[in-house]
mmCIF file of N, CA, C and O in Angstrom:
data_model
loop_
_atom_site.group_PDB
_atom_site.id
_atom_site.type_symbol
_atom_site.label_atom_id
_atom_site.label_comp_id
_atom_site.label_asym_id
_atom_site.label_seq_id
_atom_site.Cartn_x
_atom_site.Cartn_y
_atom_site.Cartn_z
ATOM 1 N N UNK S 1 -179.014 81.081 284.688
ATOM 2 C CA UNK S 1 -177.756 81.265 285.394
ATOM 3 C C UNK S 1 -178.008 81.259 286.891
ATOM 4 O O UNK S 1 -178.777 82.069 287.409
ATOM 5 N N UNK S 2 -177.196 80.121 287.742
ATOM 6 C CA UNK S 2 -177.459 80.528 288.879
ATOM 7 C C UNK S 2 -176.726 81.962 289.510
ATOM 8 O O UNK S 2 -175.911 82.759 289.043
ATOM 9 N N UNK S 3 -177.428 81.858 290.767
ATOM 10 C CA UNK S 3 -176.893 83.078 291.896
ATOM 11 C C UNK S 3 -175.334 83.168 291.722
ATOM 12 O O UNK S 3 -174.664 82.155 291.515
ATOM 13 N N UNK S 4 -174.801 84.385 291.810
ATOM 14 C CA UNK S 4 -173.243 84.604 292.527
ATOM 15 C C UNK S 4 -173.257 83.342 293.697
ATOM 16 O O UNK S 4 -174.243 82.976 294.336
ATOM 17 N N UNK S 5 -172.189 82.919 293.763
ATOM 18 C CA UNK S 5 -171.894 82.516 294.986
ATOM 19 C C UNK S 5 -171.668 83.131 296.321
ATOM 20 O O UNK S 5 -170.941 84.124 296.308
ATOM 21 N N UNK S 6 -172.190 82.706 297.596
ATOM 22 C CA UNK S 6 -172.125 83.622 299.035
ATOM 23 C C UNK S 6 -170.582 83.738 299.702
ATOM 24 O O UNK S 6 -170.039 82.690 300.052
ATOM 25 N N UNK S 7 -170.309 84.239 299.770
ATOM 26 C CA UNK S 7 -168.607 84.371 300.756
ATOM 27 C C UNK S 7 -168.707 83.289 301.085
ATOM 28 O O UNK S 7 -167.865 82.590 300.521
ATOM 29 N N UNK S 8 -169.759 82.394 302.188
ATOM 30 C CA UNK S 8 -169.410 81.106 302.717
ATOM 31 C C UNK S 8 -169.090 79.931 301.858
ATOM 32 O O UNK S 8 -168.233 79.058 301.996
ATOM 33 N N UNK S 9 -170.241 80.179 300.683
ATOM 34 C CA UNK S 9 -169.921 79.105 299.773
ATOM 35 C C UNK S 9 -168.764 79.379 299.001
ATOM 36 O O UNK S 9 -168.101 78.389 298.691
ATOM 37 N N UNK S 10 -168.380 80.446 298.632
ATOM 38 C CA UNK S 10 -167.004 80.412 297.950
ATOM 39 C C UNK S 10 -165.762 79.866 298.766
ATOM 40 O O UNK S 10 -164.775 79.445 298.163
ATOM 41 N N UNK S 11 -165.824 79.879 300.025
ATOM 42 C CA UNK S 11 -164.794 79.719 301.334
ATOM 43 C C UNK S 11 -164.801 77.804 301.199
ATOM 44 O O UNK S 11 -163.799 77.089 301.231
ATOM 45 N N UNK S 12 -166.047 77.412 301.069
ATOM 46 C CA UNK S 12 -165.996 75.825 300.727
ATOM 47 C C UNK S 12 -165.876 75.408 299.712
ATOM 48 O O UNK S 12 -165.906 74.187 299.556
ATOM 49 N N UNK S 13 -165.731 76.105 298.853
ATOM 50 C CA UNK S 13 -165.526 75.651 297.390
ATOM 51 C C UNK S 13 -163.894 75.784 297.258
ATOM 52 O O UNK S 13 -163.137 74.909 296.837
ATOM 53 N N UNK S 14 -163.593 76.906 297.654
ATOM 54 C CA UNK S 14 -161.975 76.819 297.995
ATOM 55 C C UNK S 14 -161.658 75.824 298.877
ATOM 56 O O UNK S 14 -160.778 75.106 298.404
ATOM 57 N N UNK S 15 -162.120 75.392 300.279
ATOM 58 C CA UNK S 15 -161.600 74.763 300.566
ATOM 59 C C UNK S 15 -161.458 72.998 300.301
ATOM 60 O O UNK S 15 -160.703 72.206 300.864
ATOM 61 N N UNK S 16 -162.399 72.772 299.320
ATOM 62 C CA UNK S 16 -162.497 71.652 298.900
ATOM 63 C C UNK S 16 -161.014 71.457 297.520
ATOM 64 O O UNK S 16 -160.465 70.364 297.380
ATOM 65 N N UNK S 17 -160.671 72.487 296.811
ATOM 66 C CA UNK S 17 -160.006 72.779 296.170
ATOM 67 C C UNK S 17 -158.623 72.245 296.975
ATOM 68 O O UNK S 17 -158.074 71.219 296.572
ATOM 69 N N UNK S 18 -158.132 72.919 298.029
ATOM 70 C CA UNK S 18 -157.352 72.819 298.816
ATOM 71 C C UNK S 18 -157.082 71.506 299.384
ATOM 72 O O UNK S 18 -156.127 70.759 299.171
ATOM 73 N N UNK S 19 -158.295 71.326 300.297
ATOM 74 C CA UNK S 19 -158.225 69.834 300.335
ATOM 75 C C UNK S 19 -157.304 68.489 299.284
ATOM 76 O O UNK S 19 -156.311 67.843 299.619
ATOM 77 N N UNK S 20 -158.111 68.423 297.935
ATOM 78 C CA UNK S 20 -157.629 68.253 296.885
ATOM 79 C C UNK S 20 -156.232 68.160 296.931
ATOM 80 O O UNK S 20 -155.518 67.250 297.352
ATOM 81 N N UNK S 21 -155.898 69.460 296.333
ATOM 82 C CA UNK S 21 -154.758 69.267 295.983
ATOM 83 C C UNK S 21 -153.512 69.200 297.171
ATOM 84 O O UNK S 21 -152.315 68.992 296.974
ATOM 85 N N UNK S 22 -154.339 69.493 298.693
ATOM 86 C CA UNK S 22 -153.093 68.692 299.487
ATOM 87 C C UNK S 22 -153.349 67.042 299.536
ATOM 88 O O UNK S 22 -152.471 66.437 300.152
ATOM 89 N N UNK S 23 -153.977 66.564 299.209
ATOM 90 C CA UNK S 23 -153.916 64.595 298.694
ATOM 91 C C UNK S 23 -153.258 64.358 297.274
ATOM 92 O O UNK S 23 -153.215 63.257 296.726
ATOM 93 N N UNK S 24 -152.663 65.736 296.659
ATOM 94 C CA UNK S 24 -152.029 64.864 295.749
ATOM 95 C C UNK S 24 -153.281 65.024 294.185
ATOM 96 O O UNK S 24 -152.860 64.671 293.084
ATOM 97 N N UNK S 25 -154.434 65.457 294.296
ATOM 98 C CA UNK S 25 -155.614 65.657 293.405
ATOM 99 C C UNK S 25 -155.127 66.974 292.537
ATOM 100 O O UNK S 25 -154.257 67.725 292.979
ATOM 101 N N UNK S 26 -155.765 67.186 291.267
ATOM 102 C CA UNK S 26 -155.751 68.562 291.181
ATOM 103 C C UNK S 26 -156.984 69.256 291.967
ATOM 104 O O UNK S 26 -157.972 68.733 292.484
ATOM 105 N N UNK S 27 -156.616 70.519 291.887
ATOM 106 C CA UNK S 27 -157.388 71.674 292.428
ATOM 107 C C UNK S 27 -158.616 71.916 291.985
ATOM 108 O O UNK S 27 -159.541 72.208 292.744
ATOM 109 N N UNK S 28 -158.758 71.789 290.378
ATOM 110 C CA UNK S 28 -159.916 72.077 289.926
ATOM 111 C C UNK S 28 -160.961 71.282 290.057
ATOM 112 O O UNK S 28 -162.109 71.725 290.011
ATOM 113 N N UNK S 29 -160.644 69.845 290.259
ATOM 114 C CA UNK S 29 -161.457 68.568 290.793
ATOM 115 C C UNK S 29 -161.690 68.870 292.061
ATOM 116 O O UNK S 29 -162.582 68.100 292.415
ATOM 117 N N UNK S 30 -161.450 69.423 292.773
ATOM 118 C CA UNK S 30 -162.205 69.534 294.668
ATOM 119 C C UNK S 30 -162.351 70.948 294.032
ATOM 120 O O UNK S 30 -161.562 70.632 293.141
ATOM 121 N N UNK S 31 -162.654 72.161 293.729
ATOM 122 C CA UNK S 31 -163.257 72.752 293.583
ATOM 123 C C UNK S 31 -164.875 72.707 292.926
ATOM 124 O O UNK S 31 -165.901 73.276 293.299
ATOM 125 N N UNK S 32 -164.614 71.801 291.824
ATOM 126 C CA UNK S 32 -166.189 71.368 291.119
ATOM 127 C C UNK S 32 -166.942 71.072 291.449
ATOM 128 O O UNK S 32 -168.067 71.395 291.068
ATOM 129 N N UNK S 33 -166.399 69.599 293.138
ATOM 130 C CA UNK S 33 -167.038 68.570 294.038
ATOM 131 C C UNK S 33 -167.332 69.662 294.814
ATOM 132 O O UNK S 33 -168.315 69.458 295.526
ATOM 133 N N UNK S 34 -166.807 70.818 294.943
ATOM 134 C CA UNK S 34 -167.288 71.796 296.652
ATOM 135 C C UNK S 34 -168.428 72.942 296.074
ATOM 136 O O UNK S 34 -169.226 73.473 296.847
ATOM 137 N N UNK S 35 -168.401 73.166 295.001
ATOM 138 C CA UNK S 35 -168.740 73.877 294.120
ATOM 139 C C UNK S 35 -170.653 73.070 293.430
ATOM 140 O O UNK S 35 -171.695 73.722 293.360
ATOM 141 N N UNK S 36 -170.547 72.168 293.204
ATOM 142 C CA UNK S 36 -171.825 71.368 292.857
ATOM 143 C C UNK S 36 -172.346 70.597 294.385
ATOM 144 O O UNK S 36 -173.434 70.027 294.310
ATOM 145 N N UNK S 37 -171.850 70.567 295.322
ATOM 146 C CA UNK S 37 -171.933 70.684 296.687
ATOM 147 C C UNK S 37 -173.077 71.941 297.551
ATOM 148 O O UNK S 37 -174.033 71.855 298.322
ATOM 149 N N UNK S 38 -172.418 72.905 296.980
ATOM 150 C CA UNK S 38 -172.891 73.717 297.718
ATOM 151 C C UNK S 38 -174.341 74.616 296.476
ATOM 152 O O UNK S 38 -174.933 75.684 296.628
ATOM 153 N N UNK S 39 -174.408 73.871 295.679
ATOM 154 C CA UNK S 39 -175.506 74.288 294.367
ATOM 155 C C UNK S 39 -176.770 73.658 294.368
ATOM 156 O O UNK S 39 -176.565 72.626 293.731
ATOM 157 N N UNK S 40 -177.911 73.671 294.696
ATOM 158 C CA UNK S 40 -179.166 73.058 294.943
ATOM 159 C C UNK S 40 -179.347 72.521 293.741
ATOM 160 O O UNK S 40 -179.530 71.307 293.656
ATOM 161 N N UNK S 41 -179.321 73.573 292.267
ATOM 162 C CA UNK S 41 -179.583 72.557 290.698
ATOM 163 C C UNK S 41 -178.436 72.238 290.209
ATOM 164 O O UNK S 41 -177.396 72.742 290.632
ATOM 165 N N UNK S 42 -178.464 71.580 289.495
ATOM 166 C CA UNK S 42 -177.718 70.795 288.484
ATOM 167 C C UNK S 42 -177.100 72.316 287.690
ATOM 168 O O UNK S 42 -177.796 73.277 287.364
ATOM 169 N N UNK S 43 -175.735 72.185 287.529
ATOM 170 C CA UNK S 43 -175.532 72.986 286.765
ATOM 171 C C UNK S 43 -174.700 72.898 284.879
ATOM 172 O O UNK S 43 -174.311 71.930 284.226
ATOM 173 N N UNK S 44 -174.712 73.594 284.735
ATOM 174 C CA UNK S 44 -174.118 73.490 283.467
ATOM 175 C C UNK S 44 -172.528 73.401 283.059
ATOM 176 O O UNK S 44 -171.963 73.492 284.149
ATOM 177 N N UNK S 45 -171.629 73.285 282.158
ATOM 178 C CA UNK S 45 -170.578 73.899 281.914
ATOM 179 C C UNK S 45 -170.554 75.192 281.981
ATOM 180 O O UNK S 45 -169.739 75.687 282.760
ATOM 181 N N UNK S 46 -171.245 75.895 281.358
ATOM 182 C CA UNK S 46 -171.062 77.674 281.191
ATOM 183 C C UNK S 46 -170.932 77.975 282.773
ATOM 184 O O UNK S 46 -169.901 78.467 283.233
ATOM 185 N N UNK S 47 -172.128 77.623 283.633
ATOM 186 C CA UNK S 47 -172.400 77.704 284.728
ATOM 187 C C UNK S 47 -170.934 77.286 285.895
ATOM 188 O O UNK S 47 -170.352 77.967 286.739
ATOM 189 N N UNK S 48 -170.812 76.333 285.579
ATOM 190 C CA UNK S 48 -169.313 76.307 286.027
ATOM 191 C C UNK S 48 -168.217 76.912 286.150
ATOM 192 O O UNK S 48 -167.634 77.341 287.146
ATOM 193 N N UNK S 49 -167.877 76.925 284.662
ATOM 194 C CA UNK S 49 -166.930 78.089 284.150
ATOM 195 C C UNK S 49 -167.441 79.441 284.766
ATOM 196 O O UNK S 49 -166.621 80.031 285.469
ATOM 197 N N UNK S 50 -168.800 80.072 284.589
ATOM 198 C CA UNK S 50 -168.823 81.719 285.065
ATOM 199 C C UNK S 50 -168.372 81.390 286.475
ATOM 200 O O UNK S 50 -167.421 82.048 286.895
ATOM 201 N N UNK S 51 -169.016 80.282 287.439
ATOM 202 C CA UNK S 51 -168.784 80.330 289.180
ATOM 203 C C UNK S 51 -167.609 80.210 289.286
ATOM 204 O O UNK S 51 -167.250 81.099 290.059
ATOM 205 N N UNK S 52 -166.611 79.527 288.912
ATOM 206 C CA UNK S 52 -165.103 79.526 288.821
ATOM 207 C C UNK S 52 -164.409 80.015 288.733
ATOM 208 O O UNK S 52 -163.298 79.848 289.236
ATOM 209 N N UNK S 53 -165.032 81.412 287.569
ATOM 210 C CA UNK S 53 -163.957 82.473 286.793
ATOM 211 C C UNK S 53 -162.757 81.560 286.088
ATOM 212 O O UNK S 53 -161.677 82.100 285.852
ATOM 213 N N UNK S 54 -163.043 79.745 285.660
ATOM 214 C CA UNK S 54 -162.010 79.508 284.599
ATOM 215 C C UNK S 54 -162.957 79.246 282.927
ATOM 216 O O UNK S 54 -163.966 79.679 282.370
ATOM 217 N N UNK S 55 -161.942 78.346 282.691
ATOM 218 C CA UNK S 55 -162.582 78.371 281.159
ATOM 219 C C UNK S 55 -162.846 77.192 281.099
ATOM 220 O O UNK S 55 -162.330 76.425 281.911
ATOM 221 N N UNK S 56 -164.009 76.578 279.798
ATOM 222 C CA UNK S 56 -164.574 75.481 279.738
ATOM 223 C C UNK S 56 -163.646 74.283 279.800
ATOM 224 O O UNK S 56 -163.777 73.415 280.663
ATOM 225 N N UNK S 57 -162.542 74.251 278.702
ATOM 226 C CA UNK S 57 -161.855 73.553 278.853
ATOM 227 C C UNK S 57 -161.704 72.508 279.507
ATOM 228 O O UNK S 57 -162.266 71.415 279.423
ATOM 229 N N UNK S 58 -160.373 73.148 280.623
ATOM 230 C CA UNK S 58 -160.134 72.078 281.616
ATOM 231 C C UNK S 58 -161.266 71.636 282.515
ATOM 232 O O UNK S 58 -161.232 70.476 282.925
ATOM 233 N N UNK S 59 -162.493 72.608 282.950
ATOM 234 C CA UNK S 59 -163.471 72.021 283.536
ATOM 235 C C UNK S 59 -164.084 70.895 282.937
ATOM 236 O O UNK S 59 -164.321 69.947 283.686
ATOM 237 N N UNK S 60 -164.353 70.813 281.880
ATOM 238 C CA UNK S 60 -165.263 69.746 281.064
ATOM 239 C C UNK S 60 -164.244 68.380 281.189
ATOM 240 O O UNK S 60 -164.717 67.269 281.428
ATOM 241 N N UNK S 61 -162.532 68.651 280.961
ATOM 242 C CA UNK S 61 -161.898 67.191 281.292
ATOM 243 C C UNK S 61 -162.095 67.002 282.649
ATOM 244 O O UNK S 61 -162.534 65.939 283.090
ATOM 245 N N UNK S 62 -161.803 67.954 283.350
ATOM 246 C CA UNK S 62 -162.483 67.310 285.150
ATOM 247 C C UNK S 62 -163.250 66.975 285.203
ATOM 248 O O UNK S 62 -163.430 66.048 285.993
ATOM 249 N N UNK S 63 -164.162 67.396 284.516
ATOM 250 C CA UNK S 63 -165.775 66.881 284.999
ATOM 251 C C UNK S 63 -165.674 65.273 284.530
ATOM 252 O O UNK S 63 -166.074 64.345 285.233
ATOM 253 N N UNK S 64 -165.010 65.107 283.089
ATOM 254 C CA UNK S 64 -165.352 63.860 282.473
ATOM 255 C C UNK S 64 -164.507 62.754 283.607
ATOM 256 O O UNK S 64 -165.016 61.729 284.061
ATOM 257 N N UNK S 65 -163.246 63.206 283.886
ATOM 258 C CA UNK S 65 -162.488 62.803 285.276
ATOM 259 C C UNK S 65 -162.738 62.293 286.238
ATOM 260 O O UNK S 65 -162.420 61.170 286.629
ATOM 261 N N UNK S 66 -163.383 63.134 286.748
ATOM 262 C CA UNK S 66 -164.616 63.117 288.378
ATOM 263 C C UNK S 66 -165.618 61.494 287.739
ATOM 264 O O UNK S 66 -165.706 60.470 288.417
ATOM 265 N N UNK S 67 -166.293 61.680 286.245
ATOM 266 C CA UNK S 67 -167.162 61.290 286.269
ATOM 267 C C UNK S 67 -166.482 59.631 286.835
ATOM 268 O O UNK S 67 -166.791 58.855 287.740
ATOM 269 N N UNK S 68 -165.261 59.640 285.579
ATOM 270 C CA UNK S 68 -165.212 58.161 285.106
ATOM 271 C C UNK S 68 -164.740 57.500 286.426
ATOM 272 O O UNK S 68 -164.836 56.282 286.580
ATOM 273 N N UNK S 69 -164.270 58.253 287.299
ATOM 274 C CA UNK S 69 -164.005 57.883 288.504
ATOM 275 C C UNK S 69 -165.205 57.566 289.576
ATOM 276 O O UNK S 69 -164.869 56.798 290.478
ATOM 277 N N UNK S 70 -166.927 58.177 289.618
ATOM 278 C CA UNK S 70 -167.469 57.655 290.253
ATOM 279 C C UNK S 70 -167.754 58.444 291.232
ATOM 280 O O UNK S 70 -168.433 58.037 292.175
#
């Protein structure tokens, strides 16, 4: 499991979120990108989901989302 996230990195992970969804994106897609951004390893689903505080779910269709997009 990685580290908690730092205030700063949570502040860019939100704001990538934000970003997002003011272009019209969902939220949870610029959160993942700000979020695996600011993460040195590769992380997991679980890993996701705990840094997020959401559930696997919708992360795993974003992720597949993000992917097919490139």
């Amino acid at each position: 499991m990685p580290a908690p996230l730092t205030p700063l990195q949570r502040d860019l992970v939100e704001e990538f979120g934000s970003i997002y969804e003011h272009y019209g994106f969902q939220r949870l897609k610029g959160l993942l990108v700000g979020l695996l951004l600011v993460q040195p390893d590769p992380l997991s689903l679980d890993d996701m989901a705990e840094l997020l505080a959401r559930s696997k779910g919708p992360i795993s269709t974003a992720i597949r989302d993000l992917a097919a997009t490139g």
